[in-house]
Amino acid sequence: MYVLLHAYIKNYTKNVKYSSQIFLLITTGQMFMMNRFFDGAFLTFGVDVIRFLESDQEDRVDPMIFIFPRMTKCIFHKFGVSGEVETHDSICILPLNAVNEKIYVFLWFWFMILGVLSAAVIVYRFIIIVSPRMRVYLFCIRFRLIKRQAIGNIVRRSKLGDWMLLYVLGDNVDSVVFRDIVHDLSHRLEAYHNKNSTVRTVDA
Protein backbone atom coordinates (compact mmCIF):
# COMPACT_ATOMS: atom_id res chain seq x y z
CA MET A 1 0.00 0.00 0.00
CA TYR A 2 2.81 2.38 0.91
CA VAL A 3 4.61 1.64 -2.36
CA LEU A 4 1.47 2.38 -4.39
CA LEU A 5 0.79 5.59 -2.48
CA HIS A 6 4.40 6.72 -2.86
CA ALA A 7 4.27 6.05 -6.61
CA TYR A 8 1.01 7.97 -6.90
CA ILE A 9 2.43 10.98 -5.04
CA LYS A 10 5.55 10.89 -7.20
CA ASN A 11 3.51 10.83 -10.42
CA TYR A 12 1.21 13.58 -9.15
CA THR A 13 4.22 15.79 -8.38
CA LYS A 14 5.66 15.23 -11.85
CA ASN A 15 2.33 16.08 -13.48
CA VAL A 16 2.07 19.31 -11.50
CA LYS A 17 5.66 20.29 -12.29
CA TYR A 18 5.41 19.68 -16.03
CA SER A 19 1.81 20.75 -16.73
CA SER A 20 2.58 24.48 -16.83
CA GLN A 21 5.64 23.90 -19.02
CA ILE A 22 3.58 21.87 -21.50
CA PHE A 23 0.84 24.51 -21.46
CA LEU A 24 3.37 27.28 -22.20
CA LEU A 25 4.89 25.17 -24.97
CA ILE A 26 1.45 24.64 -26.57
CA THR A 27 0.60 28.35 -26.37
CA THR A 28 3.95 29.38 -27.87
CA GLY A 29 3.63 26.75 -30.59
CA GLN A 30 0.18 27.99 -31.57
CA MET A 31 1.44 31.57 -31.82
CA PHE A 32 4.35 30.58 -34.05
CA MET A 33 2.11 28.46 -36.27
CA MET A 34 -0.29 31.38 -36.70
CA ASN A 35 2.67 33.66 -37.35
CA ARG A 36 3.79 31.36 -40.14
CA PHE A 37 0.24 31.20 -41.52
CA PHE A 38 0.06 35.02 -41.60
CA ASP A 39 3.49 35.40 -43.22
CA GLY A 40 5.26 36.61 -40.09
CA ALA A 41 2.72 39.28 -39.13
CA PHE A 42 0.98 37.63 -36.14
CA LEU A 43 3.67 37.86 -33.43
CA THR A 44 3.55 41.68 -33.49
CA PHE A 45 -0.11 41.92 -34.51
CA GLY A 46 -1.45 43.17 -31.16
CA VAL A 47 1.39 45.67 -30.74
CA ASP A 48 0.81 46.98 -34.27
CA VAL A 49 -2.91 47.42 -33.56
CA ILE A 50 -2.15 49.40 -30.37
CA ARG A 51 0.29 51.63 -32.25
CA PHE A 52 -2.31 52.15 -34.97
CA LEU A 53 -4.95 53.23 -32.45
CA GLU A 54 -2.53 55.62 -30.72
CA SER A 55 -1.07 57.20 -33.89
CA ASP A 56 -2.30 60.37 -35.59
CA GLN A 57 -5.06 60.12 -38.16
CA GLU A 58 -2.74 61.18 -41.01
CA ASP A 59 0.00 58.66 -40.19
CA ARG A 60 -2.22 55.64 -39.61
CA VAL A 61 -1.50 52.39 -41.41
CA ASP A 62 -4.10 49.83 -40.35
CA PRO A 63 -2.36 46.47 -39.73
CA MET A 64 -5.74 44.73 -39.61
CA ILE A 65 -6.55 45.72 -43.18
CA PHE A 66 -3.06 44.64 -44.22
CA ILE A 67 -3.71 41.10 -42.94
CA PHE A 68 -7.48 41.00 -43.48
CA PRO A 69 -8.26 43.19 -46.51
CA ARG A 70 -11.90 44.21 -46.87
CA MET A 71 -11.64 44.85 -50.60
CA THR A 72 -9.73 42.92 -53.21
CA LYS A 73 -9.48 42.50 -56.94
CA CYS A 74 -11.60 39.68 -58.37
CA ILE A 75 -11.40 38.10 -61.80
CA PHE A 76 -14.63 36.69 -63.24
CA HIS A 77 -14.94 34.50 -66.30
CA LYS A 78 -18.27 34.49 -68.10
CA PHE A 79 -19.62 33.97 -71.58
CA GLY A 80 -19.90 37.08 -73.70
CA VAL A 81 -22.24 37.97 -76.54
CA SER A 82 -20.12 36.08 -79.06
CA GLY A 83 -20.31 32.91 -76.97
CA GLU A 84 -16.66 33.02 -75.93
CA VAL A 85 -15.40 33.23 -72.35
CA GLU A 86 -14.59 36.80 -71.36
CA THR A 87 -12.48 37.95 -68.40
CA HIS A 88 -13.80 40.75 -66.20
CA ASP A 89 -11.88 42.54 -63.44
CA SER A 90 -13.86 43.95 -60.54
CA ILE A 91 -13.64 44.91 -56.87
CA CYS A 92 -14.97 42.41 -54.32
CA ILE A 93 -16.09 43.31 -50.80
CA LEU A 94 -15.03 40.87 -48.05
CA PRO A 95 -17.30 41.70 -45.07
CA LEU A 96 -16.29 38.57 -43.15
CA ASN A 97 -12.75 39.91 -42.74
CA ALA A 98 -14.11 42.71 -40.55
CA VAL A 99 -15.13 39.97 -38.11
CA ASN A 100 -11.94 37.93 -38.58
CA GLU A 101 -9.67 40.81 -37.65
CA LYS A 102 -11.47 41.31 -34.33
CA ILE A 103 -11.26 37.59 -33.57
CA TYR A 104 -7.51 37.47 -34.17
CA VAL A 105 -6.86 40.63 -32.17
CA PHE A 106 -8.64 38.90 -29.26
CA LEU A 107 -6.65 35.69 -29.85
CA TRP A 108 -3.35 37.60 -29.84
CA PHE A 109 -4.07 39.17 -26.45
CA TRP A 110 -5.48 35.87 -25.15
CA PHE A 111 -2.32 33.97 -26.11
CA MET A 112 -0.15 36.68 -24.55
CA ILE A 113 -2.09 36.55 -21.28
CA LEU A 114 -1.91 32.74 -21.20
CA GLY A 115 1.82 32.83 -21.96
CA VAL A 116 2.60 35.37 -19.22
CA LEU A 117 0.47 33.52 -16.65
CA SER A 118 2.04 30.16 -17.57
CA ALA A 119 5.54 31.63 -17.24
CA ALA A 120 4.61 33.14 -13.86
CA VAL A 121 3.30 29.77 -12.64
CA ILE A 122 6.51 28.06 -13.79
CA VAL A 123 8.62 30.57 -11.83
CA TYR A 124 6.32 30.20 -8.81
CA ARG A 125 6.58 26.40 -8.84
CA PHE A 126 10.34 26.52 -9.40
CA ILE A 127 10.70 28.66 -6.27
CA ILE A 128 8.56 26.17 -4.33
CA ILE A 129 10.72 23.27 -5.55
CA VAL A 130 14.08 24.83 -4.66
CA SER A 131 13.07 26.70 -1.49
CA PRO A 132 11.78 24.75 1.54
CA ARG A 133 11.42 28.06 3.37
CA MET A 134 8.95 29.26 0.74
CA ARG A 135 6.92 26.07 1.21
CA VAL A 136 6.66 26.76 4.92
CA TYR A 137 5.71 30.40 4.27
CA LEU A 138 2.97 29.50 1.76
CA PHE A 139 1.57 26.84 4.06
CA CYS A 140 1.39 29.26 6.99
CA ILE A 141 -0.28 31.92 4.84
CA ARG A 142 -2.86 29.47 3.51
CA PHE A 143 -3.57 27.63 6.79
CA ARG A 144 -3.27 30.14 9.61
CA LEU A 145 -4.27 27.76 12.42
CA ILE A 146 -1.15 25.65 11.91
CA LYS A 147 2.01 26.49 13.83
CA ARG A 148 5.02 27.44 11.75
CA GLN A 149 7.22 25.07 13.75
CA ALA A 150 4.97 22.11 12.93
CA ILE A 151 4.94 22.61 9.16
CA GLY A 152 8.65 23.48 9.22
CA ASN A 153 9.34 20.15 10.89
CA ILE A 154 7.29 18.32 8.23
CA VAL A 155 9.01 20.12 5.34
CA ARG A 156 12.47 19.30 6.69
CA ARG A 157 11.67 15.60 7.08
CA SER A 158 9.58 14.92 3.96
CA LYS A 159 9.74 15.32 0.20
CA LEU A 160 8.13 17.84 -2.12
CA GLY A 161 5.37 15.40 -3.12
CA ASP A 162 4.37 14.90 0.52
CA TRP A 163 4.09 18.67 0.99
CA MET A 164 1.96 19.04 -2.15
CA LEU A 165 -0.36 16.22 -1.08
CA LEU A 166 -0.73 17.78 2.36
CA TYR A 167 -1.47 21.17 0.78
CA VAL A 168 -4.22 19.69 -1.40
CA LEU A 169 -5.58 17.77 1.59
CA GLY A 170 -5.88 21.01 3.52
CA ASP A 171 -8.22 22.46 0.90
CA ASN A 172 -10.63 19.55 1.37
CA VAL A 173 -10.62 19.07 5.14
CA ASP A 174 -12.06 21.16 7.96
CA SER A 175 -9.46 23.67 9.16
CA VAL A 176 -9.52 22.52 12.80
CA VAL A 177 -9.30 18.84 11.84
CA PHE A 178 -6.50 19.61 9.40
CA ARG A 179 -4.60 21.52 12.09
CA ASP A 180 -4.76 18.48 14.37
CA ILE A 181 -3.61 16.21 11.52
CA VAL A 182 -0.60 18.39 10.73
CA HIS A 183 0.42 18.81 14.37
CA ASP A 184 0.08 15.07 15.00
CA LEU A 185 2.11 14.30 11.87
CA SER A 186 4.78 16.73 13.01
CA HIS A 187 5.03 15.06 16.43
CA ARG A 188 5.22 11.60 14.85
CA LEU A 189 7.98 12.66 12.45
CA GLU A 190 9.88 14.27 15.31
CA ALA A 191 9.56 11.13 17.43
CA TYR A 192 10.61 8.90 14.51
CA HIS A 193 13.62 11.09 13.80
CA ASN A 194 14.67 11.12 17.46
CA LYS A 195 14.27 7.33 17.69
CA ASN A 196 16.46 6.76 14.63
CA SER A 197 19.05 9.20 15.98
CA THR A 198 19.14 7.29 19.26
CA VAL A 199 19.53 3.93 17.47
CA ARG A 200 22.41 5.26 15.36
CA THR A 201 24.08 6.65 18.47
CA VAL A 202 23.81 3.30 20.30
CA ASP A 203 25.13 1.38 17.27
CA ALA A 204 28.08 3.72 17.03
Tab-separated table of C-alpha atoms in Angstrom:
chain	number	residue	atom	x	y	z
A	1	MET	CA	0.000	0.000	0.000
A	2	TYR	CA	2.814	2.377	0.913
A	3	VAL	CA	4.612	1.637	-2.359
A	4	LEU	CA	1.469	2.382	-4.394
A	5	LEU	CA	0.791	5.590	-2.479
A	6	HIS	CA	4.400	6.719	-2.858
A	7	ALA	CA	4.274	6.046	-6.612
A	8	TYR	CA	1.006	7.967	-6.902
A	9	ILE	CA	2.426	10.978	-5.040
A	10	LYS	CA	5.551	10.894	-7.202
A	11	ASN	CA	3.513	10.829	-10.425
A	12	TYR	CA	1.213	13.580	-9.146
A	13	THR	CA	4.215	15.788	-8.376
A	14	LYS	CA	5.656	15.235	-11.850
A	15	ASN	CA	2.326	16.078	-13.475
A	16	VAL	CA	2.066	19.310	-11.505
A	17	LYS	CA	5.665	20.285	-12.289
A	18	TYR	CA	5.411	19.681	-16.032
A	19	SER	CA	1.808	20.749	-16.726
A	20	SER	CA	2.578	24.477	-16.835
A	21	GLN	CA	5.635	23.902	-19.023
A	22	ILE	CA	3.580	21.875	-21.496
A	23	PHE	CA	0.843	24.513	-21.461
A	24	LEU	CA	3.374	27.279	-22.197
A	25	LEU	CA	4.886	25.172	-24.972
A	26	ILE	CA	1.453	24.640	-26.572
A	27	THR	CA	0.599	28.353	-26.370
A	28	THR	CA	3.950	29.376	-27.865
A	29	GLY	CA	3.634	26.749	-30.593
A	30	GLN	CA	0.179	27.987	-31.574
A	31	MET	CA	1.438	31.565	-31.819
A	32	PHE	CA	4.351	30.580	-34.049
A	33	MET	CA	2.106	28.457	-36.274
A	34	MET	CA	-0.291	31.382	-36.696
A	35	ASN	CA	2.668	33.658	-37.349
A	36	ARG	CA	3.792	31.361	-40.139
A	37	PHE	CA	0.242	31.202	-41.520
A	38	PHE	CA	0.062	35.024	-41.599
A	39	ASP	CA	3.487	35.397	-43.224
A	40	GLY	CA	5.265	36.610	-40.094
A	41	ALA	CA	2.715	39.279	-39.129
A	42	PHE	CA	0.983	37.632	-36.144
A	43	LEU	CA	3.669	37.862	-33.431
A	44	THR	CA	3.546	41.678	-33.494
A	45	PHE	CA	-0.113	41.923	-34.513
A	46	GLY	CA	-1.452	43.168	-31.164
A	47	VAL	CA	1.391	45.673	-30.740
A	48	ASP	CA	0.810	46.980	-34.270
A	49	VAL	CA	-2.908	47.420	-33.555
A	50	ILE	CA	-2.155	49.398	-30.368
A	51	ARG	CA	0.289	51.632	-32.250
A	52	PHE	CA	-2.315	52.148	-34.971
A	53	LEU	CA	-4.950	53.228	-32.445
A	54	GLU	CA	-2.529	55.622	-30.722
A	55	SER	CA	-1.072	57.195	-33.888
A	56	ASP	CA	-2.299	60.368	-35.595
A	57	GLN	CA	-5.060	60.121	-38.157
A	58	GLU	CA	-2.745	61.180	-41.007
A	59	ASP	CA	0.000	58.661	-40.191
A	60	ARG	CA	-2.217	55.640	-39.608
A	61	VAL	CA	-1.504	52.391	-41.409
A	62	ASP	CA	-4.104	49.830	-40.353
A	63	PRO	CA	-2.357	46.466	-39.729
A	64	MET	CA	-5.741	44.727	-39.607
A	65	ILE	CA	-6.552	45.720	-43.185
A	66	PHE	CA	-3.057	44.642	-44.220
A	67	ILE	CA	-3.714	41.097	-42.940
A	68	PHE	CA	-7.480	41.002	-43.484
A	69	PRO	CA	-8.262	43.188	-46.515
A	70	ARG	CA	-11.896	44.206	-46.873
A	71	MET	CA	-11.641	44.853	-50.600
A	72	THR	CA	-9.726	42.924	-53.210
A	73	LYS	CA	-9.484	42.498	-56.938
A	74	CYS	CA	-11.600	39.685	-58.366
A	75	ILE	CA	-11.402	38.101	-61.798
A	76	PHE	CA	-14.626	36.692	-63.241
A	77	HIS	CA	-14.944	34.502	-66.297
A	78	LYS	CA	-18.271	34.493	-68.102
A	79	PHE	CA	-19.619	33.971	-71.576
A	80	GLY	CA	-19.899	37.079	-73.702
A	81	VAL	CA	-22.241	37.973	-76.543
A	82	SER	CA	-20.121	36.076	-79.060
A	83	GLY	CA	-20.306	32.907	-76.975
A	84	GLU	CA	-16.662	33.019	-75.928
A	85	VAL	CA	-15.403	33.233	-72.354
A	86	GLU	CA	-14.588	36.801	-71.362
A	87	THR	CA	-12.478	37.952	-68.405
A	88	HIS	CA	-13.799	40.751	-66.204
A	89	ASP	CA	-11.883	42.538	-63.439
A	90	SER	CA	-13.860	43.953	-60.542
A	91	ILE	CA	-13.638	44.911	-56.867
A	92	CYS	CA	-14.970	42.409	-54.317
A	93	ILE	CA	-16.090	43.309	-50.799
A	94	LEU	CA	-15.031	40.872	-48.051
A	95	PRO	CA	-17.303	41.697	-45.071
A	96	LEU	CA	-16.295	38.570	-43.146
A	97	ASN	CA	-12.753	39.908	-42.742
A	98	ALA	CA	-14.114	42.709	-40.549
A	99	VAL	CA	-15.127	39.965	-38.108
A	100	ASN	CA	-11.941	37.926	-38.578
A	101	GLU	CA	-9.671	40.815	-37.652
A	102	LYS	CA	-11.469	41.308	-34.333
A	103	ILE	CA	-11.255	37.591	-33.570
A	104	TYR	CA	-7.508	37.468	-34.171
A	105	VAL	CA	-6.858	40.626	-32.169
A	106	PHE	CA	-8.636	38.903	-29.261
A	107	LEU	CA	-6.647	35.690	-29.851
A	108	TRP	CA	-3.350	37.604	-29.840
A	109	PHE	CA	-4.073	39.170	-26.449
A	110	TRP	CA	-5.485	35.871	-25.147
A	111	PHE	CA	-2.324	33.972	-26.109
A	112	MET	CA	-0.152	36.679	-24.550
A	113	ILE	CA	-2.089	36.547	-21.276
A	114	LEU	CA	-1.905	32.738	-21.202
A	115	GLY	CA	1.824	32.830	-21.961
A	116	VAL	CA	2.598	35.365	-19.224
A	117	LEU	CA	0.473	33.516	-16.649
A	118	SER	CA	2.042	30.161	-17.567
A	119	ALA	CA	5.544	31.630	-17.244
A	120	ALA	CA	4.614	33.137	-13.863
A	121	VAL	CA	3.296	29.765	-12.640
A	122	ILE	CA	6.514	28.062	-13.794
A	123	VAL	CA	8.622	30.572	-11.833
A	124	TYR	CA	6.322	30.196	-8.809
A	125	ARG	CA	6.584	26.401	-8.839
A	126	PHE	CA	10.338	26.520	-9.397
A	127	ILE	CA	10.697	28.664	-6.269
A	128	ILE	CA	8.558	26.170	-4.328
A	129	ILE	CA	10.716	23.267	-5.548
A	130	VAL	CA	14.079	24.828	-4.663
A	131	SER	CA	13.071	26.700	-1.489
A	132	PRO	CA	11.775	24.747	1.541
A	133	ARG	CA	11.423	28.063	3.371
A	134	MET	CA	8.949	29.263	0.739
A	135	ARG	CA	6.918	26.069	1.210
A	136	VAL	CA	6.664	26.761	4.920
A	137	TYR	CA	5.708	30.396	4.269
A	138	LEU	CA	2.974	29.499	1.757
A	139	PHE	CA	1.570	26.836	4.062
A	140	CYS	CA	1.391	29.256	6.989
A	141	ILE	CA	-0.276	31.921	4.837
A	142	ARG	CA	-2.864	29.466	3.514
A	143	PHE	CA	-3.568	27.629	6.792
A	144	ARG	CA	-3.269	30.142	9.611
A	145	LEU	CA	-4.271	27.755	12.416
A	146	ILE	CA	-1.149	25.647	11.908
A	147	LYS	CA	2.007	26.493	13.831
A	148	ARG	CA	5.017	27.443	11.755
A	149	GLN	CA	7.216	25.073	13.746
A	150	ALA	CA	4.966	22.106	12.933
A	151	ILE	CA	4.945	22.611	9.165
A	152	GLY	CA	8.651	23.483	9.223
A	153	ASN	CA	9.341	20.147	10.890
A	154	ILE	CA	7.294	18.325	8.232
A	155	VAL	CA	9.010	20.123	5.336
A	156	ARG	CA	12.473	19.296	6.693
A	157	ARG	CA	11.666	15.601	7.075
A	158	SER	CA	9.584	14.925	3.961
A	159	LYS	CA	9.739	15.321	0.199
A	160	LEU	CA	8.129	17.841	-2.118
A	161	GLY	CA	5.368	15.404	-3.120
A	162	ASP	CA	4.374	14.897	0.519
A	163	TRP	CA	4.091	18.671	0.987
A	164	MET	CA	1.961	19.040	-2.148
A	165	LEU	CA	-0.357	16.218	-1.081
A	166	LEU	CA	-0.726	17.777	2.358
A	167	TYR	CA	-1.470	21.174	0.776
A	168	VAL	CA	-4.222	19.688	-1.395
A	169	LEU	CA	-5.577	17.767	1.587
A	170	GLY	CA	-5.880	21.013	3.525
A	171	ASP	CA	-8.217	22.455	0.895
A	172	ASN	CA	-10.626	19.547	1.372
A	173	VAL	CA	-10.615	19.073	5.140
A	174	ASP	CA	-12.061	21.157	7.956
A	175	SER	CA	-9.461	23.671	9.160
A	176	VAL	CA	-9.523	22.520	12.795
A	177	VAL	CA	-9.296	18.841	11.839
A	178	PHE	CA	-6.496	19.613	9.401
A	179	ARG	CA	-4.602	21.523	12.086
A	180	ASP	CA	-4.763	18.485	14.367
A	181	ILE	CA	-3.613	16.210	11.521
A	182	VAL	CA	-0.595	18.391	10.727
A	183	HIS	CA	0.420	18.815	14.370
A	184	ASP	CA	0.081	15.071	15.005
A	185	LEU	CA	2.111	14.305	11.873
A	186	SER	CA	4.783	16.733	13.010
A	187	HIS	CA	5.029	15.063	16.425
A	188	ARG	CA	5.216	11.597	14.848
A	189	LEU	CA	7.976	12.662	12.447
A	190	GLU	CA	9.876	14.268	15.307
A	191	ALA	CA	9.563	11.126	17.433
A	192	TYR	CA	10.606	8.898	14.513
A	193	HIS	CA	13.620	11.089	13.799
A	194	ASN	CA	14.674	11.120	17.464
A	195	LYS	CA	14.271	7.335	17.687
A	196	ASN	CA	16.463	6.763	14.632
A	197	SER	CA	19.049	9.197	15.978
A	198	THR	CA	19.136	7.289	19.258
A	199	VAL	CA	19.531	3.933	17.465
A	200	ARG	CA	22.407	5.257	15.364
A	201	THR	CA	24.085	6.654	18.469
A	202	VAL	CA	23.811	3.302	20.298
A	203	ASP	CA	25.131	1.377	17.274
A	204	ALA	CA	28.076	3.718	17.029
